[in-house]
Each structure stands twice: as C-alpha cells, then as structure tokens.
C-alpha cells in the first residue's frame, strides 16, 4: 500500500510496518515497526497526517512526525480493511470487505455507510470531484468491475 506527495512516499508492508521514504534524497526518513498486525492494505497521506488500514481490521490516523502512537484509531467491525482515503477536512473513508464507511477523525463510530455490496470484495476506491473541487462521488473497484457512488455530504 502506498501514499505520499511532495517528494515523499509512505508505504505499508506485509509485516505491519510503515516506511516513510524521501524520494529526492533516496533514503528512509523513518521506519515505523509493527504498527499493524499483518499486512497494511491501505495508506493515504494529507499534509502531516497519514491514515493506514490493514488486515487486522484497524483504521489508524498518525502524525507523520510523531509515530509513537496513533492520534486516532477505530476497529472496522470484523472486516479487514482493503483501502483507506482522506475524505475531506477531518474525515476518513475506509473500505472493508464489502462496505465503504465514512469516519470523522476523533469520532467514536462511523458516520455513514457510503457503499455496500454483499456479493463482492472491494479492491480499491478513489474520490471524484465536481467543478468546484468538492469530493462528491466515489469510483469503486469491486469484483472485476467499477461502480460509481454519489456522496452528497449529508447523513
């Protein structure tokens, strides 16, 4: 799983470790060992924040400069996480095996189920934006096809 921007790459590995790499200087900035139990399957970076998800069912939010403990973490039921994305100011979207849930950073539970398919496993998803740059739809890779789901921002 990969994320990054501005000359850096953040990678999640199969042993639950996270590597933060400087692409300009071609060296590891830091190695976050054992932050998940098992494969990290989703990573996204936004400024100084990193969100990760893994087969251990956990979604975790990190400060990229202080990786001792997550800022926020939430167990995604009993679904392994297949992908994670920042979903706008203060929000995280996480794909489980058949559901995409929307979380507020710091919130106790998910706010909204954005997408559900009881027949196939979600592989990945990306946000789409409208003409004003607002994230208002999802393109979802699931079961060998692509689905488009609208998101209006309301509960």
PDB file of C-alpha atoms in Angstrom:
ATOM      1  CA  UNK A   1       0.000   0.000   0.000  1.00  0.00           C
ATOM      2  CA  UNK A   2       1.354   3.419  -0.962  1.00  0.00           C
ATOM      3  CA  UNK A   3       0.669   7.082  -0.263  1.00  0.00           C
ATOM      4  CA  UNK A   4       2.685  10.255  -0.443  1.00  0.00           C
ATOM      5  CA  UNK A   5       3.290  13.562  -2.128  1.00  0.00           C
ATOM      6  CA  UNK A   6       5.783  16.429  -2.100  1.00  0.00           C
ATOM      7  CA  UNK A   7       8.791  14.166  -2.681  1.00  0.00           C
ATOM      8  CA  UNK A   8       7.919  11.512  -0.122  1.00  0.00           C
ATOM      9  CA  UNK A   9       6.444   8.055  -0.247  1.00  0.00           C
ATOM     10  CA  UNK A  10       4.758   6.295   2.667  1.00  0.00           C
ATOM     11  CA  UNK A  11       4.483   2.515   2.290  1.00  0.00           C
ATOM     12  CA  UNK A  12       2.674  -0.102   4.324  1.00  0.00           C
ATOM     13  CA  UNK A  13       4.226  -3.550   4.413  1.00  0.00           C
ATOM     14  CA  UNK A  14       3.074  -7.129   4.940  1.00  0.00           C
ATOM     15  CA  UNK A  15       4.604  -7.298   8.439  1.00  0.00           C
ATOM     16  CA  UNK A  16       2.579  -4.300   9.713  1.00  0.00           C
ATOM     17  CA  UNK A  17       5.462  -1.834   9.407  1.00  0.00           C
ATOM     18  CA  UNK A  18       5.288   1.564   7.717  1.00  0.00           C
ATOM     19  CA  UNK A  19       8.195   3.177   5.858  1.00  0.00           C
ATOM     20  CA  UNK A  20       8.448   6.908   5.169  1.00  0.00           C
ATOM     21  CA  UNK A  21      10.867   7.492   2.267  1.00  0.00           C
ATOM     22  CA  UNK A  22      12.375  10.731   0.946  1.00  0.00           C
ATOM     23  CA  UNK A  23      12.286  10.332  -2.873  1.00  0.00           C
ATOM     24  CA  UNK A  24      14.567  13.313  -3.509  1.00  0.00           C
ATOM     25  CA  UNK A  25      17.401  12.139  -1.254  1.00  0.00           C
ATOM     26  CA  UNK A  26      16.512   8.457  -1.851  1.00  0.00           C
ATOM     27  CA  UNK A  27      16.631   7.409   1.792  1.00  0.00           C
ATOM     28  CA  UNK A  28      14.287   6.258   4.527  1.00  0.00           C
ATOM     29  CA  UNK A  29      13.139   9.076   6.790  1.00  0.00           C
ATOM     30  CA  UNK A  30      11.693   6.665   9.318  1.00  0.00           C
ATOM     31  CA  UNK A  31      10.630   3.071   9.848  1.00  0.00           C
ATOM     32  CA  UNK A  32       7.504   2.578  11.967  1.00  0.00           C
ATOM     33  CA  UNK A  33       7.846  -1.039  13.027  1.00  0.00           C
ATOM     34  CA  UNK A  34       4.831  -3.186  13.931  1.00  0.00           C
ATOM     35  CA  UNK A  35       2.086  -0.557  13.774  1.00  0.00           C
ATOM     36  CA  UNK A  36      -0.494  -3.087  12.492  1.00  0.00           C
ATOM     37  CA  UNK A  37      -0.813  -6.842  12.988  1.00  0.00           C
ATOM     38  CA  UNK A  38      -0.277  -8.220   9.495  1.00  0.00           C
ATOM     39  CA  UNK A  39      -0.448  -6.623   6.065  1.00  0.00           C
ATOM     40  CA  UNK A  40      -1.136  -2.940   5.694  1.00  0.00           C
ATOM     41  CA  UNK A  41      -3.517  -2.750   2.761  1.00  0.00           C
ATOM     42  CA  UNK A  42      -4.257   0.988   2.592  1.00  0.00           C
ATOM     43  CA  UNK A  43      -2.222   4.179   3.094  1.00  0.00           C
ATOM     44  CA  UNK A  44      -3.105   7.798   2.345  1.00  0.00           C
ATOM     45  CA  UNK A  45      -1.193  10.986   3.160  1.00  0.00           C
ATOM     46  CA  UNK A  46      -2.545  14.501   3.627  1.00  0.00           C
ATOM     47  CA  UNK A  47      -0.054  17.159   4.747  1.00  0.00           C
ATOM     48  CA  UNK A  48       1.376  15.919   8.072  1.00  0.00           C
ATOM     49  CA  UNK A  49      -1.218  13.159   8.581  1.00  0.00           C
ATOM     50  CA  UNK A  50      -1.152   9.530   7.471  1.00  0.00           C
ATOM     51  CA  UNK A  51      -4.109   7.154   7.576  1.00  0.00           C
ATOM     52  CA  UNK A  52      -3.480   3.393   7.430  1.00  0.00           C
ATOM     53  CA  UNK A  53      -5.666   0.311   7.344  1.00  0.00           C
ATOM     54  CA  UNK A  54      -4.890  -3.380   7.393  1.00  0.00           C
ATOM     55  CA  UNK A  55      -5.998  -6.958   7.539  1.00  0.00           C
ATOM     56  CA  UNK A  56      -6.108  -6.559  11.336  1.00  0.00           C
ATOM     57  CA  UNK A  57      -9.450  -4.655  10.931  1.00  0.00           C
ATOM     58  CA  UNK A  58      -7.992  -1.353  12.227  1.00  0.00           C
ATOM     59  CA  UNK A  59      -8.059   2.158  10.720  1.00  0.00           C
ATOM     60  CA  UNK A  60      -5.354   4.375  12.266  1.00  0.00           C
ATOM     61  CA  UNK A  61      -4.516   8.061  11.940  1.00  0.00           C
ATOM     62  CA  UNK A  62      -0.914   9.165  12.513  1.00  0.00           C
ATOM     63  CA  UNK A  63       1.025  12.408  12.853  1.00  0.00           C
ATOM     64  CA  UNK A  64       3.818  11.860  10.327  1.00  0.00           C
ATOM     65  CA  UNK A  65       6.382  13.453  12.668  1.00  0.00           C
ATOM     66  CA  UNK A  66       5.348  11.577  15.853  1.00  0.00           C
ATOM     67  CA  UNK A  67       4.681   7.907  15.204  1.00  0.00           C
ATOM     68  CA  UNK A  68       4.865   6.545  18.755  1.00  0.00           C
ATOM     69  CA  UNK A  69       1.099   6.015  18.885  1.00  0.00           C
ATOM     70  CA  UNK A  70      -1.800   6.798  16.554  1.00  0.00           C
ATOM     71  CA  UNK A  71      -3.701  10.056  17.059  1.00  0.00           C
ATOM     72  CA  UNK A  72      -6.929   8.134  16.484  1.00  0.00           C
ATOM     73  CA  UNK A  73      -7.822   4.518  15.759  1.00  0.00           C
ATOM     74  CA  UNK A  74     -11.003   2.588  15.187  1.00  0.00           C
ATOM     75  CA  UNK A  75     -11.727  -1.083  14.611  1.00  0.00           C
ATOM     76  CA  UNK A  76     -13.774  -1.580  11.429  1.00  0.00           C
ATOM     77  CA  UNK A  77     -16.073  -4.309  12.766  1.00  0.00           C
ATOM     78  CA  UNK A  78     -14.770  -7.671  11.657  1.00  0.00           C
ATOM     79  CA  UNK A  79     -13.901  -6.673   8.095  1.00  0.00           C
ATOM     80  CA  UNK A  80     -10.299  -6.433   7.012  1.00  0.00           C
ATOM     81  CA  UNK A  81      -9.524  -3.023   5.543  1.00  0.00           C
ATOM     82  CA  UNK A  82      -8.862  -3.115   1.795  1.00  0.00           C
ATOM     83  CA  UNK A  83      -8.180   0.619   1.257  1.00  0.00           C
ATOM     84  CA  UNK A  84      -8.275   3.992   3.084  1.00  0.00           C
ATOM     85  CA  UNK A  85      -8.516   7.586   1.857  1.00  0.00           C
ATOM     86  CA  UNK A  86      -8.805  11.028   3.378  1.00  0.00           C
ATOM     87  CA  UNK A  87     -12.283  12.235   2.521  1.00  0.00           C
ATOM     88  CA  UNK A  88     -12.142  15.960   3.081  1.00  0.00           C
ATOM     89  CA  UNK A  89     -11.493  18.104   6.136  1.00  0.00           C
ATOM     90  CA  UNK A  90     -11.480  15.924   9.247  1.00  0.00           C
ATOM     91  CA  UNK A  91     -12.851  12.788   7.566  1.00  0.00           C
ATOM     92  CA  UNK A  92     -11.574   9.358   6.589  1.00  0.00           C
ATOM     93  CA  UNK A  93     -13.165   6.788   4.294  1.00  0.00           C
ATOM     94  CA  UNK A  94     -12.265   3.129   4.802  1.00  0.00           C
ATOM     95  CA  UNK A  95     -13.182   0.178   2.604  1.00  0.00           C
ATOM     96  CA  UNK A  96     -13.865  -3.097   4.353  1.00  0.00           C
ATOM     97  CA  UNK A  97     -14.531  -6.331   2.553  1.00  0.00           C
ATOM     98  CA  UNK A  98     -17.921  -5.213   1.176  1.00  0.00           C
ATOM     99  CA  UNK A  99     -18.543  -1.738   2.650  1.00  0.00           C
ATOM    100  CA  UNK A 100     -17.065   1.767   2.484  1.00  0.00           C
ATOM    101  CA  UNK A 101     -17.557   3.648   5.764  1.00  0.00           C
ATOM    102  CA  UNK A 102     -17.026   7.322   6.453  1.00  0.00           C
ATOM    103  CA  UNK A 103     -15.401   8.302   9.765  1.00  0.00           C
ATOM    104  CA  UNK A 104     -14.859  11.661  11.419  1.00  0.00           C
ATOM    105  CA  UNK A 105     -11.336  11.920  12.784  1.00  0.00           C
ATOM    106  CA  UNK A 106     -11.738  11.637  16.530  1.00  0.00           C
ATOM    107  CA  UNK A 107     -15.283  10.290  16.206  1.00  0.00           C
ATOM    108  CA  UNK A 108     -16.267   7.166  18.103  1.00  0.00           C
ATOM    109  CA  UNK A 109     -18.043   5.386  15.246  1.00  0.00           C
ATOM    110  CA  UNK A 110     -18.553   5.669  11.527  1.00  0.00           C
ATOM    111  CA  UNK A 111     -20.922   8.425  10.441  1.00  0.00           C
ATOM    112  CA  UNK A 112     -22.243   6.883   7.277  1.00  0.00           C
ATOM    113  CA  UNK A 113     -22.023   3.793   5.105  1.00  0.00           C
ATOM    114  CA  UNK A 114     -21.135   5.214   1.677  1.00  0.00           C
ATOM    115  CA  UNK A 115     -21.353   1.982  -0.297  1.00  0.00           C
ATOM    116  CA  UNK A 116     -22.257  -1.654   0.340  1.00  0.00           C
ATOM    117  CA  UNK A 117     -22.213  -4.746  -1.876  1.00  0.00           C
ATOM    118  CA  UNK A 118     -22.929  -8.090  -0.220  1.00  0.00           C
ATOM    119  CA  UNK A 119     -21.641 -10.145  -3.149  1.00  0.00           C
ATOM    120  CA  UNK A 120     -18.107  -8.882  -3.868  1.00  0.00           C
ATOM    121  CA  UNK A 121     -14.971  -7.675  -2.079  1.00  0.00           C
ATOM    122  CA  UNK A 122     -13.949  -4.030  -2.588  1.00  0.00           C
ATOM    123  CA  UNK A 123     -10.441  -3.813  -4.041  1.00  0.00           C
ATOM    124  CA  UNK A 124      -9.909  -0.045  -4.041  1.00  0.00           C
ATOM    125  CA  UNK A 125     -11.680   3.282  -4.412  1.00  0.00           C
ATOM    126  CA  UNK A 126     -10.910   6.871  -5.384  1.00  0.00           C
ATOM    127  CA  UNK A 127     -12.729  10.139  -4.754  1.00  0.00           C
ATOM    128  CA  UNK A 128     -14.103  12.121  -7.687  1.00  0.00           C
ATOM    129  CA  UNK A 129     -14.662  15.871  -7.542  1.00  0.00           C
ATOM    130  CA  UNK A 130     -17.180  18.265  -9.062  1.00  0.00           C
ATOM    131  CA  UNK A 131     -16.378  21.562 -10.848  1.00  0.00           C
ATOM    132  CA  UNK A 132     -15.895  23.358  -7.501  1.00  0.00           C
ATOM    133  CA  UNK A 133     -13.362  20.755  -6.336  1.00  0.00           C
ATOM    134  CA  UNK A 134     -15.723  19.190  -3.787  1.00  0.00           C
ATOM    135  CA  UNK A 135     -15.426  15.426  -3.315  1.00  0.00           C
ATOM    136  CA  UNK A 136     -18.888  14.220  -4.291  1.00  0.00           C
ATOM    137  CA  UNK A 137     -18.518  10.701  -5.738  1.00  0.00           C
ATOM    138  CA  UNK A 138     -16.539   7.503  -5.430  1.00  0.00           C
ATOM    139  CA  UNK A 139     -15.195   5.231  -8.149  1.00  0.00           C
ATOM    140  CA  UNK A 140     -15.033   1.758  -6.601  1.00  0.00           C
ATOM    141  CA  UNK A 141     -13.104  -1.240  -7.924  1.00  0.00           C
ATOM    142  CA  UNK A 142     -15.108  -4.276  -6.848  1.00  0.00           C
ATOM    143  CA  UNK A 143     -15.400  -7.830  -8.118  1.00  0.00           C
ATOM    144  CA  UNK A 144     -13.854  -7.157 -11.528  1.00  0.00           C
ATOM    145  CA  UNK A 145     -15.984  -4.067 -12.245  1.00  0.00           C
ATOM    146  CA  UNK A 146     -16.092  -0.346 -11.429  1.00  0.00           C
ATOM    147  CA  UNK A 147     -19.065   1.193  -9.603  1.00  0.00           C
ATOM    148  CA  UNK A 148     -19.751   4.917  -9.212  1.00  0.00           C
ATOM    149  CA  UNK A 149     -21.411   6.016  -5.955  1.00  0.00           C
ATOM    150  CA  UNK A 150     -22.619   9.561  -5.315  1.00  0.00           C
ATOM    151  CA  UNK A 151     -21.896  11.280  -1.998  1.00  0.00           C
ATOM    152  CA  UNK A 152     -23.863  14.407  -1.106  1.00  0.00           C
ATOM    153  CA  UNK A 153     -22.180  15.099   2.236  1.00  0.00           C
ATOM    154  CA  UNK A 154     -25.404  14.642   4.223  1.00  0.00           C
ATOM    155  CA  UNK A 155     -26.153  11.911   6.748  1.00  0.00           C
TER     156      UNK A 155
END
